mmCIF file of C-alpha atoms in Angstrom:
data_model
loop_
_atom_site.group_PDB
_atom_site.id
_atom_site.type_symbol
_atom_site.label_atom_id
_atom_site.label_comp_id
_atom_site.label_asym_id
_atom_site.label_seq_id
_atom_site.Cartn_x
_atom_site.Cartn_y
_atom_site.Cartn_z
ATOM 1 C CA UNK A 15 51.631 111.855 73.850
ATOM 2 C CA UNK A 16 50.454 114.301 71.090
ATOM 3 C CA UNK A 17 46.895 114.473 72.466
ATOM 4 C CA UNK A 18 48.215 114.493 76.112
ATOM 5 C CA UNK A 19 49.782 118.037 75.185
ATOM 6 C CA UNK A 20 46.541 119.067 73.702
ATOM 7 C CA UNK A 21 44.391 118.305 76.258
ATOM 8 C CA UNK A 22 47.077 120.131 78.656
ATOM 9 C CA UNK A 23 46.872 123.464 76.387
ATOM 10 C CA UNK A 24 43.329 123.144 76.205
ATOM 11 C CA UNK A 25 42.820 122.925 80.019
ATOM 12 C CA UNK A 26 45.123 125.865 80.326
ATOM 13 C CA UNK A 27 43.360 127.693 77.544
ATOM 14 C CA UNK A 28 40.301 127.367 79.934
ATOM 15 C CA UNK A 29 41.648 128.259 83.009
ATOM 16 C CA UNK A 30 42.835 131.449 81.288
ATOM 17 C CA UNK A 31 39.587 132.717 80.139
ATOM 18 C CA UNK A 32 38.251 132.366 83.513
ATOM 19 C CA UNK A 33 41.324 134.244 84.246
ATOM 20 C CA UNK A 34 40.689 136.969 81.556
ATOM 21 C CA UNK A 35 36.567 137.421 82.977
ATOM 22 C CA UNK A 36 38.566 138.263 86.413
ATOM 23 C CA UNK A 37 40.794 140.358 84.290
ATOM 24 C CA UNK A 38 38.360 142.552 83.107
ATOM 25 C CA UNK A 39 36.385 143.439 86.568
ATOM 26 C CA UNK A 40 40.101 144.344 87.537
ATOM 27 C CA UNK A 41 40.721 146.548 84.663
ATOM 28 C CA UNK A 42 37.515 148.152 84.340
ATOM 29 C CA UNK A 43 38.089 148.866 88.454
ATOM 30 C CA UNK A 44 41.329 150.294 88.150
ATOM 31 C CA UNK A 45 39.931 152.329 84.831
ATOM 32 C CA UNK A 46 36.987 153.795 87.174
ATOM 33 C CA UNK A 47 39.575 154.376 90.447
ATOM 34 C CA UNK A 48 41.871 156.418 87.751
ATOM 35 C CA UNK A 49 38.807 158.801 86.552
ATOM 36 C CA UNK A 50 37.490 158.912 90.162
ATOM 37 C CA UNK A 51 41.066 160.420 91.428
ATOM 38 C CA UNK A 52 41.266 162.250 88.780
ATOM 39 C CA UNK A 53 37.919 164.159 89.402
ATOM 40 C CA UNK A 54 39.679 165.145 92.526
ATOM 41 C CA UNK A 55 42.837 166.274 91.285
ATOM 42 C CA UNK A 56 41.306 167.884 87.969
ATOM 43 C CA UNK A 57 42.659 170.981 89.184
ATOM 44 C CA UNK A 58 45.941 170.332 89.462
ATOM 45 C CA UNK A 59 46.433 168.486 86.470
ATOM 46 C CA UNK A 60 44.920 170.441 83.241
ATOM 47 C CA UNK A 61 46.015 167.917 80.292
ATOM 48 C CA UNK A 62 42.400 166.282 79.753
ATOM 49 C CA UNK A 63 44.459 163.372 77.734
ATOM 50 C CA UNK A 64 46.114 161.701 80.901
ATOM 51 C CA UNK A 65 42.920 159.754 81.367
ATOM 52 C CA UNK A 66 43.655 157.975 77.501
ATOM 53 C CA UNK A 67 45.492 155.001 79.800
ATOM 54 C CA UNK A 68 42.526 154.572 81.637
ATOM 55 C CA UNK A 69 40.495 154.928 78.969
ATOM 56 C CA UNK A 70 41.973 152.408 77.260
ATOM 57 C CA UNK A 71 41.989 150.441 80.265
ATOM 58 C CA UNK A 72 38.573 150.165 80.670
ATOM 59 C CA UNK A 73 37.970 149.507 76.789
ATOM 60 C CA UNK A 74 40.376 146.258 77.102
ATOM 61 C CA UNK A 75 38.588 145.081 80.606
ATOM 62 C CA UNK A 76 35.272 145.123 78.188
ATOM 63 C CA UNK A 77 36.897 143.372 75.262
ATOM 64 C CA UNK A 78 38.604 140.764 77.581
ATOM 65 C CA UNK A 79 35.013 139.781 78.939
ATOM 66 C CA UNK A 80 34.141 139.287 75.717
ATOM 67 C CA UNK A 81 37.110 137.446 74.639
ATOM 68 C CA UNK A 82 37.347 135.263 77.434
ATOM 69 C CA UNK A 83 33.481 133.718 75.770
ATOM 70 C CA UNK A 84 34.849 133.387 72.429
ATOM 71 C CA UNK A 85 38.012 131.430 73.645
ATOM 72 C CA UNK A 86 35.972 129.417 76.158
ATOM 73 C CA UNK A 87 33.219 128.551 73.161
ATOM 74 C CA UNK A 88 35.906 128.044 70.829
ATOM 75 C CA UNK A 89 38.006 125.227 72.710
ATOM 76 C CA UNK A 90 34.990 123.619 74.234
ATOM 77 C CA UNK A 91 33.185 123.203 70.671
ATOM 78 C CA UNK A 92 36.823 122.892 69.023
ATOM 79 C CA UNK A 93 36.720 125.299 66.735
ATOM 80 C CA UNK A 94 39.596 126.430 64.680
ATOM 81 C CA UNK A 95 38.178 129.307 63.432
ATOM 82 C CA UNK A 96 37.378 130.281 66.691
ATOM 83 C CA UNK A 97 40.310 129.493 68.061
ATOM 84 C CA UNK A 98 42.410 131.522 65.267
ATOM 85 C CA UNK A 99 40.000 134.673 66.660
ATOM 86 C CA UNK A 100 40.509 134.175 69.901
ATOM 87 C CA UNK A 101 44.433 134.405 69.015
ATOM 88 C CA UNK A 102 44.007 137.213 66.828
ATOM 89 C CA UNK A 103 41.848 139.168 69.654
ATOM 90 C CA UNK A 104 44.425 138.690 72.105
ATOM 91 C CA UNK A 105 47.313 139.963 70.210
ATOM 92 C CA UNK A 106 45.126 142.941 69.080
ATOM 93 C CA UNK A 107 44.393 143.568 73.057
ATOM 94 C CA UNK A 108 47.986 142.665 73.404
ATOM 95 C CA UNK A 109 49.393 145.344 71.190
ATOM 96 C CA UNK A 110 47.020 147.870 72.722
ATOM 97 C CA UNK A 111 48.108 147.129 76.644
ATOM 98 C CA UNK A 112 51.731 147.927 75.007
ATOM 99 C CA UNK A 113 50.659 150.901 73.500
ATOM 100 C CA UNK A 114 49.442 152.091 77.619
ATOM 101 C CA UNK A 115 52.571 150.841 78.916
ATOM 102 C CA UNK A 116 53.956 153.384 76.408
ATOM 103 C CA UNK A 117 51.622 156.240 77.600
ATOM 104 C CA UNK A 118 51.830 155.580 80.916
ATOM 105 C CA UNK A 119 55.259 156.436 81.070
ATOM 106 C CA UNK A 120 54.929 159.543 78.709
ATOM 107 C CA UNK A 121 52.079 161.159 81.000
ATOM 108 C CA UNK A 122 53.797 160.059 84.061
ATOM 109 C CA UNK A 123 57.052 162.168 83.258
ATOM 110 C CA UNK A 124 54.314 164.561 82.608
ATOM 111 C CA UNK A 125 52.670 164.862 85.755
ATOM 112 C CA UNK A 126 55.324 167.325 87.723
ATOM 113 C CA UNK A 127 55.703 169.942 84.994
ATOM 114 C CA UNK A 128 51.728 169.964 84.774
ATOM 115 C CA UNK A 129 51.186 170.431 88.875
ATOM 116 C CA UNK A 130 54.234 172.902 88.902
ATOM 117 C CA UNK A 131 52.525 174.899 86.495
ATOM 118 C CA UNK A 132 49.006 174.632 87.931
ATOM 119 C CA UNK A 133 48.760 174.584 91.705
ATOM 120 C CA UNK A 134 49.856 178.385 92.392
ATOM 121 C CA UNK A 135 46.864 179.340 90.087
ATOM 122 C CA UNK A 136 44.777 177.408 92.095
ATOM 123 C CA UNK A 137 45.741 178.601 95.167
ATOM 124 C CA UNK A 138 45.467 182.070 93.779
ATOM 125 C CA UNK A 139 41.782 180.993 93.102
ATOM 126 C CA UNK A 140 40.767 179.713 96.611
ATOM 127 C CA UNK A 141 38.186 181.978 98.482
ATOM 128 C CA UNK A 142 37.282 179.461 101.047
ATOM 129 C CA UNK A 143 33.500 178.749 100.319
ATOM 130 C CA UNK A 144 32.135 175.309 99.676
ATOM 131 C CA UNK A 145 30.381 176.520 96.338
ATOM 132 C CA UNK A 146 33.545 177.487 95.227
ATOM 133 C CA UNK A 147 35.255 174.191 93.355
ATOM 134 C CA UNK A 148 38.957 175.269 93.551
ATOM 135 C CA UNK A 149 38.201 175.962 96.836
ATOM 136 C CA UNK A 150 36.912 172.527 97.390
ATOM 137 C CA UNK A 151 39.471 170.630 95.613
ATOM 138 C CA UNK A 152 42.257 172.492 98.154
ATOM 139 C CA UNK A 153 40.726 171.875 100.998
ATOM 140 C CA UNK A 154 40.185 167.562 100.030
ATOM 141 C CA UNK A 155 43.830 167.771 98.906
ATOM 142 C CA UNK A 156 45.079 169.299 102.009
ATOM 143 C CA UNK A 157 42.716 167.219 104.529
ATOM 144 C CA UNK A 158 43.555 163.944 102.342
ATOM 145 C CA UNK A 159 47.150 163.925 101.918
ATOM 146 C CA UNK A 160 47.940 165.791 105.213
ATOM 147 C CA UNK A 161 49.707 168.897 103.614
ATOM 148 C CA UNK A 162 49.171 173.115 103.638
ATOM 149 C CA UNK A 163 50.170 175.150 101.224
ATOM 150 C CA UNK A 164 52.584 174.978 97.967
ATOM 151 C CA UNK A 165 55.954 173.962 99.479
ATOM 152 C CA UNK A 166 54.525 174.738 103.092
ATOM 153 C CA UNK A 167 52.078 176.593 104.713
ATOM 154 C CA UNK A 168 53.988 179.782 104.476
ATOM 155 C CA UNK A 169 52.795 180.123 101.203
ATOM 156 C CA UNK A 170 49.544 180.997 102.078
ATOM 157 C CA UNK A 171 50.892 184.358 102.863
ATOM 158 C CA UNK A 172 51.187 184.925 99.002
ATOM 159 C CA UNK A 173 46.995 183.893 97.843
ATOM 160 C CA UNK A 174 44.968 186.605 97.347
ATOM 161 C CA UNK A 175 42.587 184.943 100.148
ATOM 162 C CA UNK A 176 45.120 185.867 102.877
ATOM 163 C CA UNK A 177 45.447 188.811 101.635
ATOM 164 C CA UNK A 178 41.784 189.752 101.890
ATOM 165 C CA UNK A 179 40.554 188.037 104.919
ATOM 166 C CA UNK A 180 43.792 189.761 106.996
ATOM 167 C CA UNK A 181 43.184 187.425 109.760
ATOM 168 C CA UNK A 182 47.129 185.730 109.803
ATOM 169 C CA UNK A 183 45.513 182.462 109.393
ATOM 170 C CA UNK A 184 45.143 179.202 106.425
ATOM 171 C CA UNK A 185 42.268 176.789 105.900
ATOM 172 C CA UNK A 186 41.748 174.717 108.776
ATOM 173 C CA UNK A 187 41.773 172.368 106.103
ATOM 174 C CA UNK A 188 45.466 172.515 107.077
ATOM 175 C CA UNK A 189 44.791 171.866 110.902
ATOM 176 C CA UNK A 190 46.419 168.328 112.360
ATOM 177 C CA UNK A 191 43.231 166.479 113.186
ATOM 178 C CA UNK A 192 44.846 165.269 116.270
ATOM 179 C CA UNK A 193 44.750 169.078 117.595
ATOM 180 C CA UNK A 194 41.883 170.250 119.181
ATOM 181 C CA UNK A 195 40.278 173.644 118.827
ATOM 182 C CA UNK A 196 42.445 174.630 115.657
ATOM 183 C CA UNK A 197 41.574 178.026 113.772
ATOM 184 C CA UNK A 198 44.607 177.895 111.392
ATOM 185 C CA UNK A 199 46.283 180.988 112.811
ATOM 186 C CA UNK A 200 50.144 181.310 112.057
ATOM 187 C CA UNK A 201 50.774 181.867 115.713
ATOM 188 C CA UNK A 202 50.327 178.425 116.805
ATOM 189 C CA UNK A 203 52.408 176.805 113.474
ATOM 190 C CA UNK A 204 52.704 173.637 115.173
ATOM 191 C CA UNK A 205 49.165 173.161 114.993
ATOM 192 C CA UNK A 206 49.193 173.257 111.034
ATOM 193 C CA UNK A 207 50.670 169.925 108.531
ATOM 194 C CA UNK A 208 54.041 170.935 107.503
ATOM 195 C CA UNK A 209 54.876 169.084 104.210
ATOM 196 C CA UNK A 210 53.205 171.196 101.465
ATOM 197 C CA UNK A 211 50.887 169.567 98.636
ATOM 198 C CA UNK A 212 53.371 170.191 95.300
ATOM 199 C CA UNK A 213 55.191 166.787 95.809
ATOM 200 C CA UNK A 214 52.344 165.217 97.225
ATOM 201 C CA UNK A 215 50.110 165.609 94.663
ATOM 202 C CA UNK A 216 53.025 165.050 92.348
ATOM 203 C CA UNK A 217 53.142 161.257 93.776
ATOM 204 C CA UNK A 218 49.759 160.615 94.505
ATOM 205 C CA UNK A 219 49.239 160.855 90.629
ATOM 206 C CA UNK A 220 52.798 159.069 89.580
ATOM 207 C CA UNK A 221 51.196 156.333 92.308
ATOM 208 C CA UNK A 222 47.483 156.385 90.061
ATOM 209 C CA UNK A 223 49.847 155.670 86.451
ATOM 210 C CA UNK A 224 51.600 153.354 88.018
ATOM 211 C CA UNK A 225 48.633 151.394 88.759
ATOM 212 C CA UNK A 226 47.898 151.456 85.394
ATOM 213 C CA UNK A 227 51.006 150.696 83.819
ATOM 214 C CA UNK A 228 51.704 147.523 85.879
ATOM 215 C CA UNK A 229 47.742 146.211 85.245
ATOM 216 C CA UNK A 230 48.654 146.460 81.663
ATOM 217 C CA UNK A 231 52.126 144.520 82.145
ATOM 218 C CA UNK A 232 50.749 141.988 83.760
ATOM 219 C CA UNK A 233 47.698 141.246 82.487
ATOM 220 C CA UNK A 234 49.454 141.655 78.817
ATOM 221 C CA UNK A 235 51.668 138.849 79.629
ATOM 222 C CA UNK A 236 48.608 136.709 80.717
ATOM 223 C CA UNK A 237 47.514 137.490 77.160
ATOM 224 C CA UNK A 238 50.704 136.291 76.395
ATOM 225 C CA UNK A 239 50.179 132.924 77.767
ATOM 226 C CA UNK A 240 46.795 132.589 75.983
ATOM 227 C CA UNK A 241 48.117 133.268 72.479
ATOM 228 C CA UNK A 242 50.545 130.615 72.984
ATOM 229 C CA UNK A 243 47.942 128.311 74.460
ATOM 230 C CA UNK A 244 45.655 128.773 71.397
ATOM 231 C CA UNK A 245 48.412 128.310 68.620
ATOM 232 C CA UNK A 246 49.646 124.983 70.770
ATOM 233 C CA UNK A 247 46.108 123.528 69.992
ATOM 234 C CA UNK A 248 45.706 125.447 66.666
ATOM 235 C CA UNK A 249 49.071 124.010 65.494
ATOM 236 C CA UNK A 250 48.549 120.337 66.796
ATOM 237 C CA UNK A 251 45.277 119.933 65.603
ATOM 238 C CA UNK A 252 46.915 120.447 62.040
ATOM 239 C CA UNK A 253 49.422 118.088 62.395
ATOM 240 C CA UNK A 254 47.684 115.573 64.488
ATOM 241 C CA UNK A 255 45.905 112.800 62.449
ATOM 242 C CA UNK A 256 44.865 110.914 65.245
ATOM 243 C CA UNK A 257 43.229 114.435 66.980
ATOM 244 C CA UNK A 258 41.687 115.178 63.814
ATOM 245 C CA UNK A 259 39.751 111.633 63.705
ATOM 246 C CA UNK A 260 38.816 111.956 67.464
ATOM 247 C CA UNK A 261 37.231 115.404 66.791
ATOM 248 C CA UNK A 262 35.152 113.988 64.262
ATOM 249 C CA UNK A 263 34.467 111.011 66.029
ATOM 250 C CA UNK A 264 33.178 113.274 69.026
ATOM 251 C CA UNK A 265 31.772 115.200 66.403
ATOM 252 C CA UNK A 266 29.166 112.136 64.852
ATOM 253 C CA UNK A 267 28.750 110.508 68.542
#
C-alpha cells in the first residue's frame, strides 16, 4: 500500500513538471503582453515600477522551466537530494508569486491616481503629427478603446492644439469608424466616440494587473501541489524499508 502511494505521488510529481514547462511559456507570455501594453500606455502611466509584477513574472516563467528538469530528473533517477531542491525551488518561486500577488494589488490601486494625474498633460502635449509620440500614443488610445477626449470630447476645447489649429474640430482619431467621410468637426458631434479615455485607460490597465495577479494565484497553488507531491515521496522514502530496498535493487539491476 506504502509503495502504491509513492508511485501515485511520483506520477503526479511528473505530470506537474510537464505542467510547470507549460507554466512558464504562459508566464513569460503574459510577462511580454504586460510590457507590450505598457509601451502603449507609457504615457499615461509615469511610475516605471508597475512593470516589477511582470518582471517578476517573467523571471519565475524562466525558473519554472528550469525547475520543472530538476524535478523531472530528480523523481525519475530517485534522488533525494534532488527531490529536497526541487521542494526548496518551489517554495522559493512560491514565496515570490505571493510577493506579486502583493504588488499587484498595491500598483493596481495605483493606476487611477497615476492616469488622473497624467492624461491632461498629455493632451496638453498633442500636436497631431506622427513624429510626435504623445501624439501617437492619443491617437492608438482613442482609435483602440473607442474614446475622445478626457471625460469626453468636449475637452478638446481646453489642449493647446485646438487652440492653435482654430478649426472647431478633434483628431479623427476620435471619428466612429462606421461613419464615412469624418473630419472631426464639433458640428456633426454624433460623428465623434462619446465615452472619454480617463476610465478607459483606467480599466484597460486594472484589466493588464489583473492578468497578472490571477497567473500568479494560480500557478502558485500548482506549486503548491508540487511541494506536497515531493515531500509525499521525500517523506515515504524515509520511512519505507521496503522502498528503500527496491531503490537499491533497481539501483544494482
Amino acid at each position: 500500500m506504502g509503495q502504491c502511494g509513492i508511485t501515485s505521488s511520483k506520477t503526479v510529481l511528473v505530470f506537474l513538471n510537464l505542467i510547470f514547462w507549460a507554466a512558464a511559456g504562459i508566464l513569460c507570455y503574459i510577462g511580454a503582453y504586460v510590457f507590450i501594453t505598457y509601451d502603449d500606455y507609457d504615457h499615461f502611466f509615469e511610475d516605471v515600477y508597475t512593470l516589477i509584477p511582470a518582471i517578476i513574472i517573467i523571471a519565475v516563467g524562466t525558473l519554472l522551466f528550469i525547475i520543472g528538469l530538476i524535478g523531472c530528473c530528480a523523481t525519475i533517477r530517485e534522488s533525494s537530494c534532488g527531490l529536497a531542491t526541487f521542494a526548496a525551488i518551489l517554495l522559493l518561486v512560491f514565496l515570490t508569486e505571493c510577493v506579486v500577488v502583493v504588488l499587484g494589488y498595491i500598483y493596481r490601486a495605483k493606476v487611477e491616481n497615476q492616469v488622473n494625474h497624467s492624461i491632461q498633460k498629455v493632451y496638453n502635449e498633442y500636436n497631431g503629427t506622427n513624429t510626435d509620440a504623445p501624439s501617437r500614443a492619443i491617437d492608438y488610445v482613442q482609435r483602440q478603446l473607442h474614446c475622445c477626449g478626457i471625460h469626453n470630447y468636449s475637452d478638446w476645447r481646453n489642449t493647446h492644439w485646438f487652440k492653435e489649429s482654430k478649426n472647431n474640430s478633434v483628431p479623427v482619431s476620435c471619428c466612429q469608424p462606421s461613419i464615412t467621410n469624418c473630419t472631426g468637426t464639433l458640428t456633426r458631434p454624433a460623428d465623434l466616440y462619446q465615452e472619454g479615455c480617463e476610465a478607459l485607460v483606467v480599466k484597460k490597465l486594472k484589466e493588464i494587473m489583473m492578468y497578472v495577479i490571477w497567473a500568479a494565484l494560480t500557478f502558485a497553488s500548482i506549486q503548491m501541489l508540487g511541494m506536497l507531491c515531493a515531500c509525499v515521496v521525500l517523506c515515504r522514502r524515509s520511512h519505507d524499508p521496503a522502498y528503500e530496498l527496491l531503490v537499491t535493487t533497481n539501483s544494482y539491476a
